[in-house]
Every structure is written in structure tokens, then in C-alpha cells.
Coordinates of C-alpha atoms in Angstrom, one line a residue:
M1 CA 0.2 0.2 -0.1
R2 CA 1.0 3.8 -0.3
A3 CA 1.3 6.4 2.4
A4 CA 2.8 9.8 3.2
R5 CA 5.9 9.8 5.2
Y6 CA 8.4 12.4 6.6
H7 CA 11.7 12.4 5.5
G8 CA 12.9 15.8 7.1
P9 CA 11.9 19.6 7.1
G10 CA 9.9 20.2 3.7
E11 CA 10.1 16.5 2.7
I12 CA 6.9 14.5 2.4
S13 CA 6.8 11.7 0.0
I14 CA 4.5 8.9 -1.0
D15 CA 6.0 5.5 -0.3
E16 CA 5.2 2.0 -0.4
V17 CA 4.6 0.6 3.1
P18 CA 3.5 -2.7 4.5
D19 CA -0.2 -3.3 4.5
P20 CA -1.7 -3.3 8.1
T21 CA -3.0 -6.5 10.0
I22 CA -4.9 -7.3 12.9
E23 CA -2.0 -7.5 15.7
S24 CA -4.6 -7.4 18.7
P25 CA -8.0 -8.6 19.3
T26 CA -9.3 -5.0 19.9
D27 CA -7.8 -3.8 16.5
A28 CA -9.5 -3.0 13.3
V29 CA -8.0 -2.4 9.6
V30 CA -9.6 0.6 7.7
R31 CA -9.5 1.5 4.3
V32 CA -8.9 5.3 4.5
T33 CA -11.3 7.2 2.2
H34 CA -10.7 10.8 3.3
T35 CA -8.2 12.3 5.5
A36 CA -6.7 16.0 5.7
V37 CA -3.4 18.1 6.4
C38 CA -3.7 19.7 9.7
G39 CA -1.9 22.9 10.7
S40 CA -0.3 21.0 13.6
D41 CA 1.5 19.1 10.9
L42 CA 3.2 22.0 9.9
W43 CA 5.5 22.2 12.9
F44 CA 7.5 19.1 12.1
Y45 CA 7.2 20.0 8.3
R46 CA 9.1 23.2 9.1
G47 CA 11.5 21.7 11.1
E48 CA 10.2 23.2 14.4
S49 CA 9.5 20.2 16.4
D50 CA 11.1 16.8 16.4
R51 CA 9.9 13.9 14.3
E52 CA 11.5 10.7 13.4
E53 CA 12.5 10.7 9.6
G54 CA 10.6 8.0 7.9
S55 CA 7.8 8.1 10.1
R56 CA 4.1 8.0 8.6
V57 CA 2.1 11.1 9.0
G58 CA -1.5 12.3 9.2
H59 CA -4.0 11.9 12.2
E60 CA -7.5 12.7 10.6
P61 CA -8.9 9.3 9.3
M62 CA -12.0 8.5 7.5
G63 CA -13.0 5.2 6.0
I64 CA -14.4 1.9 5.5
V65 CA -13.7 -1.0 8.2
E66 CA -12.2 -3.9 6.3
E67 CA -11.4 -6.2 9.1
V68 CA -11.9 -6.4 13.0
G69 CA -10.6 -8.4 15.8
E70 CA -12.4 -10.8 17.8
E71 CA -13.1 -8.4 20.6
V72 CA -14.3 -5.6 18.5
R73 CA -18.0 -5.2 19.0
H74 CA -18.8 -1.5 18.3
V75 CA -18.2 -1.6 14.4
Q76 CA -17.9 -4.3 11.8
P77 CA -16.6 -4.7 8.1
G78 CA -18.3 -2.4 5.8
D79 CA -19.1 0.3 8.4
R80 CA -18.3 4.0 7.4
V81 CA -16.2 5.3 10.4
F82 CA -14.0 8.1 11.4
A83 CA -11.4 8.3 14.0
P84 CA -10.3 11.3 16.5
F85 CA -6.7 12.5 16.4
S86 CA -6.1 10.5 19.5
I87 CA -6.5 6.6 20.1
S88 CA -8.6 5.8 23.2
C89 CA -9.9 2.7 24.9
G90 CA -13.2 4.4 26.2
S91 CA -13.1 2.5 29.6
C92 CA -10.0 3.5 31.5
E93 CA -10.5 6.0 34.4
Y94 CA -9.6 8.9 31.8
C95 CA -11.8 8.0 29.2
R96 CA -14.8 7.8 31.7
K97 CA -13.9 11.3 32.9
G98 CA -14.0 12.6 29.3
L99 CA -10.1 12.9 29.2
H100 CA -9.6 10.5 26.2
T101 CA -6.4 12.2 25.3
S102 CA -4.8 10.7 28.5
C103 CA -6.1 7.3 27.9
K104 CA -4.0 4.7 29.5
N105 CA -4.3 2.2 26.6
G106 CA -4.1 5.1 24.1
G107 CA -1.9 7.0 21.8
F108 CA -1.7 9.2 18.8
W109 CA -1.5 8.4 15.0
G110 CA 1.8 8.4 13.4
S111 CA 3.9 7.8 16.5
A112 CA 3.8 4.0 17.3
T113 CA 0.9 3.6 15.1
D114 CA 0.0 4.2 11.4
G115 CA -0.5 7.6 10.1
A116 CA -3.7 8.5 8.6
Q117 CA -2.4 10.0 5.3
G118 CA -2.4 6.6 3.8
E119 CA -4.3 4.0 1.7
Q120 CA -5.1 1.8 5.2
I121 CA -4.6 2.1 8.6
R122 CA -4.6 -0.4 11.7
V123 CA -6.7 1.0 14.4
P124 CA -5.7 0.0 18.0
Q125 CA -8.7 0.2 20.6
A126 CA -11.1 0.1 17.8
N127 CA -14.2 0.0 20.2
G128 CA -13.2 3.3 21.9
T129 CA -11.7 5.0 19.1
L130 CA -13.7 4.6 15.8
V131 CA -17.0 6.5 15.5
R132 CA -19.6 5.1 13.2
V133 CA -21.5 7.2 10.5
P134 CA -24.9 6.2 10.2
D135 CA -25.8 4.1 7.1
R136 CA -28.1 6.9 5.3
Y137 CA -25.1 9.1 5.4
A138 CA -22.3 6.7 4.4
D139 CA -21.9 7.6 0.9
D140 CA -23.1 11.3 1.1
Q141 CA -20.0 12.8 0.1
D142 CA -21.1 16.7 1.1
V143 CA -22.1 15.3 4.6
L144 CA -18.7 13.2 4.8
K145 CA -16.7 16.2 4.0
S146 CA -18.7 18.2 7.0
V147 CA -18.0 15.3 9.4
L148 CA -14.2 14.8 8.8
P149 CA -13.3 18.2 10.7
L150 CA -14.7 16.3 13.6
T151 CA -11.5 14.3 13.7
D152 CA -9.7 17.2 14.9
V153 CA -10.1 20.8 14.1
M154 CA -13.8 21.3 14.8
C155 CA -13.8 19.5 18.3
T156 CA -10.5 21.3 19.0
G157 CA -12.2 24.9 18.2
H158 CA -15.3 23.5 20.3
H159 CA -12.6 22.6 23.3
A160 CA -11.5 26.2 23.2
A161 CA -14.9 27.5 23.4
V162 CA -15.8 25.2 26.3
S163 CA -12.6 25.9 28.2
A164 CA -13.1 29.7 27.7
G165 CA -16.6 29.4 29.2
V166 CA -18.4 30.4 26.3
E167 CA -22.3 30.7 27.0
A168 CA -25.5 32.0 25.6
G169 CA -25.5 36.0 25.4
S170 CA -21.7 36.2 26.1
T171 CA -19.0 38.2 24.3
C172 CA -16.0 36.3 23.2
A173 CA -13.1 36.6 21.1
V174 CA -11.1 34.1 18.7
V175 CA -7.1 34.7 18.3
G176 CA -6.2 33.0 15.2
D177 CA -7.8 32.6 11.7
G178 CA -6.5 29.0 11.0
A179 CA -9.1 26.0 10.7
V180 CA -9.1 25.7 14.5
G181 CA -9.9 29.3 14.9
L182 CA -12.5 29.4 12.4
C183 CA -13.9 26.3 14.0
A184 CA -13.8 28.0 17.4
V185 CA -15.9 30.8 16.0
L186 CA -18.5 28.3 14.9
A187 CA -18.4 26.5 18.3
A188 CA -18.9 29.9 19.9
R189 CA -22.0 30.6 17.9
R190 CA -23.3 27.0 18.5
L191 CA -23.1 27.8 22.3
G192 CA -24.9 31.0 21.9
A193 CA -22.4 33.9 22.1
N194 CA -23.9 37.0 21.4
R195 CA -20.8 38.7 20.1
I196 CA -17.8 37.2 18.6
V197 CA -14.8 39.0 17.6
A198 CA -12.3 37.1 15.1
L199 CA -8.5 38.1 15.2
G200 CA -6.4 37.3 12.4
H201 CA -4.0 38.5 9.5
H202 CA -5.8 37.2 6.3
E203 CA -8.7 38.9 4.9
D204 CA -10.1 35.8 3.0
R205 CA -10.1 34.1 6.4
L206 CA -11.8 36.6 8.2
E207 CA -14.3 36.3 5.5
I208 CA -15.0 32.9 6.4
A209 CA -15.1 33.7 10.1
E210 CA -17.8 36.3 9.5
S211 CA -19.8 33.4 7.5
F212 CA -19.4 31.2 10.6
G213 CA -20.8 33.9 12.9
A214 CA -18.1 36.3 13.8
T215 CA -19.8 39.5 14.4
D216 CA -16.6 41.7 14.2
T217 CA -13.2 41.2 12.7
I218 CA -10.0 42.5 13.4
S219 CA -6.9 42.2 10.9
A220 CA -4.4 44.5 12.9
R221 CA -1.6 42.9 14.7
G222 CA -0.2 43.1 18.3
E223 CA -1.0 46.0 20.5
A224 CA -2.9 47.6 17.8
A225 CA -5.1 44.5 17.5
V226 CA -5.5 44.6 21.5
E227 CA -6.5 48.3 21.4
E228 CA -9.1 47.8 18.6
L229 CA -10.7 45.0 20.5
R230 CA -10.8 46.9 23.7
E231 CA -12.5 49.7 21.9
L232 CA -15.1 47.3 20.2
T233 CA -16.1 45.9 23.6
A234 CA -15.7 48.4 25.7
G235 CA -12.6 47.2 27.7
G236 CA -12.3 43.5 26.5
V237 CA -13.9 40.2 26.4
D238 CA -15.0 37.6 29.3
H239 CA -14.0 34.7 27.1
A240 CA -10.8 34.7 25.0
M241 CA -9.9 31.5 22.7
E242 CA -6.2 31.2 21.8
C243 CA -6.0 29.1 18.8
V244 CA -2.7 29.7 17.4
G245 CA 0.0 28.1 19.7
M246 CA 2.6 31.0 19.6
G247 CA 3.6 33.0 22.5
A248 CA 2.4 36.4 20.8
A249 CA -1.2 34.9 20.4
M250 CA -1.3 33.8 24.0
E251 CA -0.2 37.2 25.0
T252 CA -2.9 38.9 22.9
A253 CA -5.6 36.4 24.3
I254 CA -4.6 37.2 27.9
D255 CA -4.3 41.2 27.0
I256 CA -8.1 41.1 25.5
A257 CA -9.5 39.2 28.6
R258 CA -11.4 41.5 31.1
P259 CA -10.5 41.1 34.7
G260 CA -11.9 37.9 36.1
G261 CA -12.2 36.5 32.3
T262 CA -11.2 33.3 31.0
V263 CA -8.9 32.2 28.3
G264 CA -9.3 28.8 26.7
Y265 CA -6.1 27.8 24.8
V266 CA -5.9 24.7 22.4
G267 CA -2.9 26.1 20.2
V268 CA -0.1 23.6 20.3
P269 CA 2.5 25.6 22.4
N270 CA 5.4 26.7 20.6
G271 CA 7.7 29.6 21.6
V272 CA 5.5 30.5 24.7
E273 CA 7.4 31.9 27.6
D274 CA 5.5 31.5 30.8
G275 CA 6.9 34.0 33.3
D276 CA 5.3 37.2 31.8
L277 CA 2.1 35.5 30.8
V278 CA 1.6 34.1 34.6
D279 CA 2.2 37.6 35.7
S280 CA -0.5 39.0 33.4
L281 CA -2.8 36.2 34.6
F282 CA -2.2 36.9 38.2
G283 CA -2.7 40.6 37.9
K284 CA -6.1 40.4 36.3
N285 CA -7.4 37.1 38.0
V286 CA -7.8 35.7 34.6
T287 CA -8.1 31.9 34.3
L288 CA -6.1 30.0 31.9
A289 CA -8.0 26.7 30.8
G290 CA -7.6 24.2 27.9
G291 CA -5.0 21.9 26.5
I292 CA -5.1 19.0 23.9
A293 CA -8.9 18.5 23.0
P294 CA -10.4 15.2 24.1
V295 CA -12.1 14.8 20.7
R296 CA -13.9 11.8 21.7
A297 CA -15.8 13.5 24.5
Y298 CA -17.4 15.8 22.1
V299 CA -17.7 14.1 19.0
D300 CA -21.2 12.6 19.4
D301 CA -22.9 15.7 20.1
L302 CA -21.3 17.7 17.1
L303 CA -21.8 14.6 14.8
E304 CA -25.4 14.9 15.4
D305 CA -25.6 18.5 14.7
V306 CA -23.5 18.1 11.5
L307 CA -25.9 15.3 10.5
Q308 CA -28.9 17.6 11.1
G309 CA -27.4 20.3 8.9
T310 CA -27.1 22.8 11.8
L311 CA -23.4 22.6 11.8
D312 CA -21.0 22.6 8.7
P313 CA -17.2 23.1 9.2
S314 CA -16.5 21.9 5.9
P315 CA -15.8 25.5 4.5
V316 CA -12.2 25.3 6.2
F317 CA -11.2 22.9 3.5
T318 CA -10.0 25.4 0.7
K319 CA -7.8 22.9 -1.3
T320 CA -8.6 19.2 -2.4
V321 CA -5.9 16.7 -3.3
D322 CA -5.6 12.9 -3.8
L323 CA -2.9 10.8 -1.9
E324 CA -0.2 11.6 -4.5
G325 CA -0.9 15.3 -3.9
V326 CA -0.5 15.2 -0.1
P327 CA 3.3 16.7 -0.5
E328 CA 1.7 19.8 -2.5
G329 CA -0.9 20.1 0.2
Y330 CA 1.5 20.5 2.7
R331 CA 3.4 23.0 0.7
A332 CA 0.3 24.9 0.1
M333 CA -0.6 25.2 3.7
D334 CA 2.9 26.1 4.8
E335 CA 2.8 29.0 2.1
R336 CA -0.6 30.1 3.3
E337 CA -2.3 29.3 -0.2
A338 CA -4.9 26.9 1.7
I339 CA -6.4 27.1 5.1
K340 CA -6.8 23.3 5.3
V341 CA -6.4 20.5 2.6
F342 CA -8.9 17.8 2.1
V343 CA -7.4 14.5 0.8
D344 CA -9.9 12.3 -1.1
L345 CA -8.7 8.8 -1.7
T346 CA -11.9 7.5 -3.4

């Protein structure tokens, strides 16, 4: 079979790799039909985070179950399924608390497991990890494109909103105009926020933010953005969402939070210095909450909304490639030519 592999900064290739097989009674083998390139993939692509050369990449799989181990009960061959970016058993103490990313029996795609940007994957802990798409939607390509963001960015944006305490009637702000930030706008609207300010640097992305429910957009940078938001909101917001992962974005999120407010952060931390940030939080009694999103805890509720047609994050996909086009997808995202790349293997 073919799969995308990492060979150093800026080097992704489509290589022949061994076909997956059932290795444990709790495994399943899934034929991947759709996947995506994620903004977090760009950290290793740019050489800004470590990754083993030759490793498989991708963590947003959707496909058809081909084979299951003898202990797999929740799905069967022929089912349309997708999987969160983290593998989880669904039954350990952390899974029961809704913290599936800390599963005692879990892991992440492309580390000790297969990467999702390939023709097939072995799914460990299939009972807890795989999410089944109802049969009536299993071949609806428009619905499937709307479902795929639930593997990561839609649930991550939702985690930002939940961690920030967004509620009905509230005023909030999203820092970041990537796929996660745009999904955080959707999540804030879904939770009933009355005013949603989107902060970013790309006018085309801020236009999508407006279509997702942002009531105001700010394209200024740094202190100018903070001042503009404070003027718009008479001093700041109660709920700020940091969806980038850079120190400057975290500083902005804290600066725009009102005293007593909350910052929900989901950006993978890179270049964040904690000393000054802690002082800023302390001085305003601002709460910082968030972290890596426990997708499996959110996905059932969000899937229901997608299938009902009341939630559609698919516009975050602005470029489509096939498997051979995955290296081009990385390049396009790295050079800001695409917000998020949809990979169609059908």
C-alpha cells in the first residue's frame, strides 16, 4: 500500500509501506477514503518540532472498516467510520472522565501507530476510538466532508470555546484565523455567544469567520489589535480563545481578557514563555484553561448537529488533493495558499 511519510523538513513523499494487519483482538483495519492535512503537521514540516525521519504522517482518518479483531463489537466490516486524532480505549479512568487524550491504553496516529495519510490504517482500541457514521449518510460526499473536521479541528475549536466558558449571550474573541480558530467561531456561535470577535491577519479567512458567525473582525497585529478590540468591546471580553500556539497569540488572548475573564487555549504551544504570561494572568485574576482537545468526548454531540445540517465546518477546506498530492498539500498550507487541505482517496 501507499502512504505519506516524513523525510525531514519540507520533505513529504508517498512511499510503499507494508499493509496493516490485525495484531490484537481489539484492532480494526480501515481503508482510508478521506483524510486531511492539519496545521499542527506544519510544525514538523517546518523543522520546528522533532519527528523521526521515515515516520508516517496524518491523524485525521475516515474510511471503511475492512477487518476487525475478535473483541471488536462497536463496528463491523463495511461500516463507514472516522477516528479522532488520539486513540482511546473508552473504558479507563481518564476516558470515563472525558479526558480521552490521557487514555492509559491510547496513543496518537503516526507515532507508534500508522499515519492517517495513507491507503489503510490499523486502528488500535477500535471499540473506543472509531466513530460510526449512520448508514444513510455513509456515501453522502457532502456530509462526509462536513464530518471529517470532527476528527480534529472542529472538536478542538469547540474545546477552546468550552474551556473559555463561552455561554449564551456572552461576548468572546478568537485569536487565530486558521482552521481551528474558524471552528472556534462556529463553536462559539453554537454555544449561543451574542458577540464574537475574530482576530487574524488574512482577509479571506476573516470572511469565512464572518460566514461562521463572527460579528466583528480585526486584522491588525500586536498591540494595535488589542487596542482595537478593547475599543470595540468597551474594555475586553470575558471569554478569549487562543487557537494558534505561539507566544504572541497567547499574549494577545490574555491582554484582551477582562479582569476575572477566562482564556481557553488549544494551540499547540510553541515559543511560549511562561513567566510574563503568568504575571499577566495573576494581575487580572484571569483563568487559563484548555489543552489538547479530548475529541472523543465531544464528537457524538457535534456529529448529531452535522448530520442535522445545523453545523457545517467544511468551508475550512480550501484545497483538495488525492494521496499523490499530499506533499503539494503541505506546501500549500505552509505557504498560506490553503487554510486546510482535504485529501480524497476515493
